[in-house]
Tab-separated table of C-alpha atoms in Angstrom:
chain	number	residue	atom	x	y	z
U	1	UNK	CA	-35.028	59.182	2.004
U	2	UNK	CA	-34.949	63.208	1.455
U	3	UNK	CA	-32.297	65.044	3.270
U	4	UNK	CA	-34.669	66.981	5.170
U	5	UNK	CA	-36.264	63.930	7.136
U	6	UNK	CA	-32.891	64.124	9.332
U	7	UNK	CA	-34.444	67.309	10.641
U	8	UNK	CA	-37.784	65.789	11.534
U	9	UNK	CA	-38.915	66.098	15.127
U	10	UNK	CA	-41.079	63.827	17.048
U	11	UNK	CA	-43.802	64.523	19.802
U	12	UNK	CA	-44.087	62.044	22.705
U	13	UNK	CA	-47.768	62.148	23.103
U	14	UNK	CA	-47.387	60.597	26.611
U	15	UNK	CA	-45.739	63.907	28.113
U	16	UNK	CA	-47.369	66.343	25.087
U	17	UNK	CA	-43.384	67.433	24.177
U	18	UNK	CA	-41.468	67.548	21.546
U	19	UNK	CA	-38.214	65.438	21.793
U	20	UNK	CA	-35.104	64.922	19.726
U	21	UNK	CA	-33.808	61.875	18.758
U	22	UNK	CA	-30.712	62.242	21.092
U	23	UNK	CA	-32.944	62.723	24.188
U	24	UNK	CA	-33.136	58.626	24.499
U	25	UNK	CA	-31.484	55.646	23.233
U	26	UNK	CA	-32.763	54.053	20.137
U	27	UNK	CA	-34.379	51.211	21.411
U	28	UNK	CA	-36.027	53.298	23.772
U	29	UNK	CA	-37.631	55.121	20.850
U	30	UNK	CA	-38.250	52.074	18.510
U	31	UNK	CA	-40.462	50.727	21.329
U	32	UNK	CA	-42.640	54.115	20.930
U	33	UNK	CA	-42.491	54.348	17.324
U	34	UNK	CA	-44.070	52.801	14.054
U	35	UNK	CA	-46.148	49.421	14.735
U	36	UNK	CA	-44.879	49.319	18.200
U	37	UNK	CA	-46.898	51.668	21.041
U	38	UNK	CA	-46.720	54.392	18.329
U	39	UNK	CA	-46.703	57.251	20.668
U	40	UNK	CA	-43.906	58.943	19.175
U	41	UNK	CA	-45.177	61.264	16.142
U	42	UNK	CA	-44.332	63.935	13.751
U	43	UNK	CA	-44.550	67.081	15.278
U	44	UNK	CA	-45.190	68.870	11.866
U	45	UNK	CA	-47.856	66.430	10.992
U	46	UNK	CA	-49.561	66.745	13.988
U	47	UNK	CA	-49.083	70.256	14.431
U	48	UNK	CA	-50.938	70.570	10.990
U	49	UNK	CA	-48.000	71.977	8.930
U	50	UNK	CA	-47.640	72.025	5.452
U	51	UNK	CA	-51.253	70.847	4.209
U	52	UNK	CA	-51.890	68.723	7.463
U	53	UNK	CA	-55.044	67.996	9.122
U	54	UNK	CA	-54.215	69.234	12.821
U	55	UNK	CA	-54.174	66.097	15.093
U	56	UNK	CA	-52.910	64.009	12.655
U	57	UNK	CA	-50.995	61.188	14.097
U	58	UNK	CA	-48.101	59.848	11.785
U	59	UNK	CA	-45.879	57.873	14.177
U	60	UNK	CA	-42.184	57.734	13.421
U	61	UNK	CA	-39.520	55.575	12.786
U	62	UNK	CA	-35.948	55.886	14.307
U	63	UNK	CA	-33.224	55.410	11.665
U	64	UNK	CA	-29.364	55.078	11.784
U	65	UNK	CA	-26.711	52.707	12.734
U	66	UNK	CA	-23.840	53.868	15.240
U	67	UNK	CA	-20.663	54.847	12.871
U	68	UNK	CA	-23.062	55.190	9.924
U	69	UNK	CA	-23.074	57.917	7.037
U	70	UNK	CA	-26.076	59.611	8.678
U	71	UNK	CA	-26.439	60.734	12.150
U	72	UNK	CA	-29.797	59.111	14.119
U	73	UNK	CA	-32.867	60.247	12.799
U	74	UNK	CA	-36.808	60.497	12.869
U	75	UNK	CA	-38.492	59.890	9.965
U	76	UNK	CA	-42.435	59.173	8.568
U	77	UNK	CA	-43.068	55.596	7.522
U	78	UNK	CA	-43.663	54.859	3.790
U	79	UNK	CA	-46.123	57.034	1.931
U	80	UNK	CA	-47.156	58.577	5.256
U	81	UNK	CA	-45.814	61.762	4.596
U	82	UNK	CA	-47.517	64.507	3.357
U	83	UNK	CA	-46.919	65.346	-0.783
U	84	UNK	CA	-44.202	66.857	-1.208
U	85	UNK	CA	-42.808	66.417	2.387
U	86	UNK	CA	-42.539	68.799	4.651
U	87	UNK	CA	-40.794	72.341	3.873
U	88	UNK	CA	-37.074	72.953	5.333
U	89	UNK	CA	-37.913	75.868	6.404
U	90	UNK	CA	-41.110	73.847	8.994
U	91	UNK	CA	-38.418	71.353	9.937
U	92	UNK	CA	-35.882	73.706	10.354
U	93	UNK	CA	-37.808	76.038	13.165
U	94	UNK	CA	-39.418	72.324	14.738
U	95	UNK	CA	-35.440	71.096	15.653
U	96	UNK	CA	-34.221	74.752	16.330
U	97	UNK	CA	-36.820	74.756	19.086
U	98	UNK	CA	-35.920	71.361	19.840
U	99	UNK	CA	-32.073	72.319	20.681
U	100	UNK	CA	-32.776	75.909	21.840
U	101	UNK	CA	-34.555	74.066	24.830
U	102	UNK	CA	-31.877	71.647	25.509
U	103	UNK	CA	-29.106	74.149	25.238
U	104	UNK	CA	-30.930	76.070	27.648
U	105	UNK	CA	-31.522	73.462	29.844
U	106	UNK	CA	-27.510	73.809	30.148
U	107	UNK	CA	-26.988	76.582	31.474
U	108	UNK	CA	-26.373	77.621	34.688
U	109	UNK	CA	-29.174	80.306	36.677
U	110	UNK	CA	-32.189	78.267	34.364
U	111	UNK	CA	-34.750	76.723	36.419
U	112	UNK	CA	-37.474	76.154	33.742
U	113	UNK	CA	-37.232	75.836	29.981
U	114	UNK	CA	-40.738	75.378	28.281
U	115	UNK	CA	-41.523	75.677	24.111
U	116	UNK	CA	-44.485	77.564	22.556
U	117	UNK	CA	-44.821	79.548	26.259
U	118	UNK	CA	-47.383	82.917	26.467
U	119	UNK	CA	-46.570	86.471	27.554
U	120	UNK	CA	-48.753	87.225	30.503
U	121	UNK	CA	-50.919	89.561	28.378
U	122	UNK	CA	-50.760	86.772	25.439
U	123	UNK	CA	-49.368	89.573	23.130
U	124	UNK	CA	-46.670	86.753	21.843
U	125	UNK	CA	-45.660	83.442	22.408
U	126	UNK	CA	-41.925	82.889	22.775
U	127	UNK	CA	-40.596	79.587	20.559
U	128	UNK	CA	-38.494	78.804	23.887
U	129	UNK	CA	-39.326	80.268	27.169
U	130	UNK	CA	-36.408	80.241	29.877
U	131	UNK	CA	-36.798	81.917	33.494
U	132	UNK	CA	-34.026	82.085	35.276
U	133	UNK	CA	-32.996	81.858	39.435
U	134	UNK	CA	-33.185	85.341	39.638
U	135	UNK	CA	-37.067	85.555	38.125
U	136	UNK	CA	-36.108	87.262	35.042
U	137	UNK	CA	-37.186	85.606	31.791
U	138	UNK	CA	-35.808	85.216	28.254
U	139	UNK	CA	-37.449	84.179	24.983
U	140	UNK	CA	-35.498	82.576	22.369
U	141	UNK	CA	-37.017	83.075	19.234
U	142	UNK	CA	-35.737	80.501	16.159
U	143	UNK	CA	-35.602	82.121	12.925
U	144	UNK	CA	-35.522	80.982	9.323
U	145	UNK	CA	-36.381	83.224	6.774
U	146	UNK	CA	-36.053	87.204	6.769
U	147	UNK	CA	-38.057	88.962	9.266
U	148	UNK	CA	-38.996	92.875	8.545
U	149	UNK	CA	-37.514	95.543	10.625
U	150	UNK	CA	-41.244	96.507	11.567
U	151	UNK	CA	-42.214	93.033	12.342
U	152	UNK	CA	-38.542	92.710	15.200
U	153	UNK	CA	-39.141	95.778	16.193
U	154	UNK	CA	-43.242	94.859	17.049
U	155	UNK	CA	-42.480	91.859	18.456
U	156	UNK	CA	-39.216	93.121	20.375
U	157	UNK	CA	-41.444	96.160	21.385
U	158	UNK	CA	-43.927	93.515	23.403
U	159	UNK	CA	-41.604	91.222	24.894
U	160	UNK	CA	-39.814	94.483	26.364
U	161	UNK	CA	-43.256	95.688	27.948
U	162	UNK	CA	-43.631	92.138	29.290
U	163	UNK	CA	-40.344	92.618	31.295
U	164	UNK	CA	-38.929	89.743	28.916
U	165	UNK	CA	-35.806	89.931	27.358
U	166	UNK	CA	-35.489	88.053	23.943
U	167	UNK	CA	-32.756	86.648	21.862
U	168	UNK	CA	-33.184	85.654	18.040
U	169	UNK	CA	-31.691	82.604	16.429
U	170	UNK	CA	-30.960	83.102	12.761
U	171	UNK	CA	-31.085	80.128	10.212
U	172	UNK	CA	-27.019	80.198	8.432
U	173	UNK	CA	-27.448	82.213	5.246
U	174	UNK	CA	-30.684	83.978	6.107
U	175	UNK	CA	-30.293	87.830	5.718
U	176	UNK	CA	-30.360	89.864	9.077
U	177	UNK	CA	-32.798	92.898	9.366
U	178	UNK	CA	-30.901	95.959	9.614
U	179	UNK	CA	-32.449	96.802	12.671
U	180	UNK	CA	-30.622	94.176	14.721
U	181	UNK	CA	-27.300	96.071	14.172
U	182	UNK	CA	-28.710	99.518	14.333
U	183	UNK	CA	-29.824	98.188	18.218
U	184	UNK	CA	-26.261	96.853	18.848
U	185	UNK	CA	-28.359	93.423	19.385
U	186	UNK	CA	-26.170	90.215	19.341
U	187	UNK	CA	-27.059	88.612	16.285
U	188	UNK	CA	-26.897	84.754	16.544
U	189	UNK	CA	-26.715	81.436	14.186
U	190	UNK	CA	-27.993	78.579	15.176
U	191	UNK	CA	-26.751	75.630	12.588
U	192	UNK	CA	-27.981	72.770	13.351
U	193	UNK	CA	-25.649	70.841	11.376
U	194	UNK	CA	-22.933	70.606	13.676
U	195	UNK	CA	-25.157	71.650	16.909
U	196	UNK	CA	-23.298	75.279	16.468
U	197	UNK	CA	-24.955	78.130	18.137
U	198	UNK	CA	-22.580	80.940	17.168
U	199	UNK	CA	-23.020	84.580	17.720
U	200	UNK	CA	-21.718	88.057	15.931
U	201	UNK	CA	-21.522	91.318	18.184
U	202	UNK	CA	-22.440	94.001	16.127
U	203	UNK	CA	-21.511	97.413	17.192
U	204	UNK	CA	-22.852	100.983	16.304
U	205	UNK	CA	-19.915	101.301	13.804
U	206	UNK	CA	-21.247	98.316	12.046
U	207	UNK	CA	-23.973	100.454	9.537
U	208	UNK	CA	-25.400	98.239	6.698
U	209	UNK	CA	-23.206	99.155	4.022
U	210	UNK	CA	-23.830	100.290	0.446
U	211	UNK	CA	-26.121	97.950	-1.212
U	212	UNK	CA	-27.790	96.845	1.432
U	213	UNK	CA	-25.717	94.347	2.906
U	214	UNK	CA	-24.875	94.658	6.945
U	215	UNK	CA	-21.316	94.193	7.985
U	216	UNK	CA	-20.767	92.329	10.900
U	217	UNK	CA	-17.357	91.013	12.767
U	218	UNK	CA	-16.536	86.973	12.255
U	219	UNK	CA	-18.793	85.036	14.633
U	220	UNK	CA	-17.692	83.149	17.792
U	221	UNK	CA	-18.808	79.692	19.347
U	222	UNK	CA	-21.863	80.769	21.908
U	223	UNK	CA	-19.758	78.838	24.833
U	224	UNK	CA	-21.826	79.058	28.117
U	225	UNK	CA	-19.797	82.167	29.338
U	226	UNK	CA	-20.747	83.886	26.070
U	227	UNK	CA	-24.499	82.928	26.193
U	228	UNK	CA	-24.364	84.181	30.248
U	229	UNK	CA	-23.410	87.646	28.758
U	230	UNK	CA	-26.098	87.205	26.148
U	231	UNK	CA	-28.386	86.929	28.532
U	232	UNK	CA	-27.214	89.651	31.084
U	233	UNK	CA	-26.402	92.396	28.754
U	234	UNK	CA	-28.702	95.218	28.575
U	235	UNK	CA	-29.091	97.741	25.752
U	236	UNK	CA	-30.371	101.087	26.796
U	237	UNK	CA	-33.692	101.451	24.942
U	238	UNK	CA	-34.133	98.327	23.596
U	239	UNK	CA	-33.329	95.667	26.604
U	240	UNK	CA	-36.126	95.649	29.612
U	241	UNK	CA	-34.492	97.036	33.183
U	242	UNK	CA	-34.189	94.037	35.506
U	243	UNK	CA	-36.287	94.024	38.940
């Protein structure tokens, strides 16, 4: 089995969401998987990633023994995949999502976490959408390859005229735009390895230095006090005004 198929991501086709494999017990999800009911499926498959026909249902297989090598798992039956599998970079952004929601789920002040949620004027769609007691909402956006300046500042530009704030989840080793430190905007890890969201405050002192490369101060656990600040803080001229 590739290393990647511990990053595949199911969709419960009963309640239309994608689910982790830590959302139920095991048995639970062998009873909805391969040759059973078989309404859990790949996500990516049916999603039509990476050369899939959209719709496709490939129904999944939970894998992994309590105290074994590999943590519990989704993955496609036999020769069910597509060639080649799919990318890390598809399965990466699929389980981001996946624990984005859950970890905002956590937190206190969140009354509704929904994926792949509209702005009102359907400018963008928000990978996680959060709205909080107080009416304000945030979108978490998952990240795993380099995004442009231009293309941040675009879609940072319509979140802020939707009255949404928006915080971006880098994949570990991915190179940060400059324009994340030039707006002072917490710039945030998400490794899914160890279930890590970790964040690095950059301040205006912090200037990409020579070369290219941006210099940033060690990163920190995202505990729930730090992702309450993350999501109260305010940056004049980049963050919306609350109501």
């Amino acid at each position: 089995m590739a290393a990647d198929d511990l990053l595949v991501v199911g969709l419960d086709l009963d309640t239309g969401r994608e689910v982790h494999i830590e959302d139920r017990p095991m048995d639970q999800w062998r009873t909805l998987g391969y040759r059973h009911r078989e309404s859990l499926v790949c996500a990516a498959c049916f999603h039509g990633l990476d050369g899939t026909v959209p719709g496709t249902h490939v129904p999944l297989i939970p894998k992994g023994k309590i105290g074994g090598a590999r943590r519990h798992h989704f993955a496609h039956p036999p020769h069910m995949a597509p060639p080649g599998g799919h990318r890390p970079e598809t399965l990466w952004h699929l389980e981001a999502k996946a624990q984005l929601e859950r970890w905002a789920r956590s937190l206190p002040g969140v009354v509704q976490v929904r994926q792949e949620q509209w702005t009102p004027g359907r400018e963008r769609r928000a990978d996680v959408d959060v709205q909080l007691a107080d009416k304000n909402r945030i979108a978490l956006e998952a990240q795993s390859g380099l995004i442009t300046d231009q293309l941040w500042q675009h879609r940072h530009r319509d979140y802020a005229e939707a009255g949404i704030r928006d915080l971006w989840f880098m994949r570990p080793g991915t190179a940060l735009p400059h324009v994340l430190l030039a707006e002072q905007t917490p710039v945030c890890f998400l490794d899914l390895s160890d279930r890590a969201v970790r964040v690095v405050w950059a301040g205006p002192t912090h200037a990409p230095a020579a070369g290219g490369r941006a210099r940033t101060r060690p990163s920190t656990p995202c505990t729930t006090r730090r992702a309450q600040e993350m999501i109260s803080t305010r940056r004049p001229s980049t963050w919306p005004n609350s109501a």
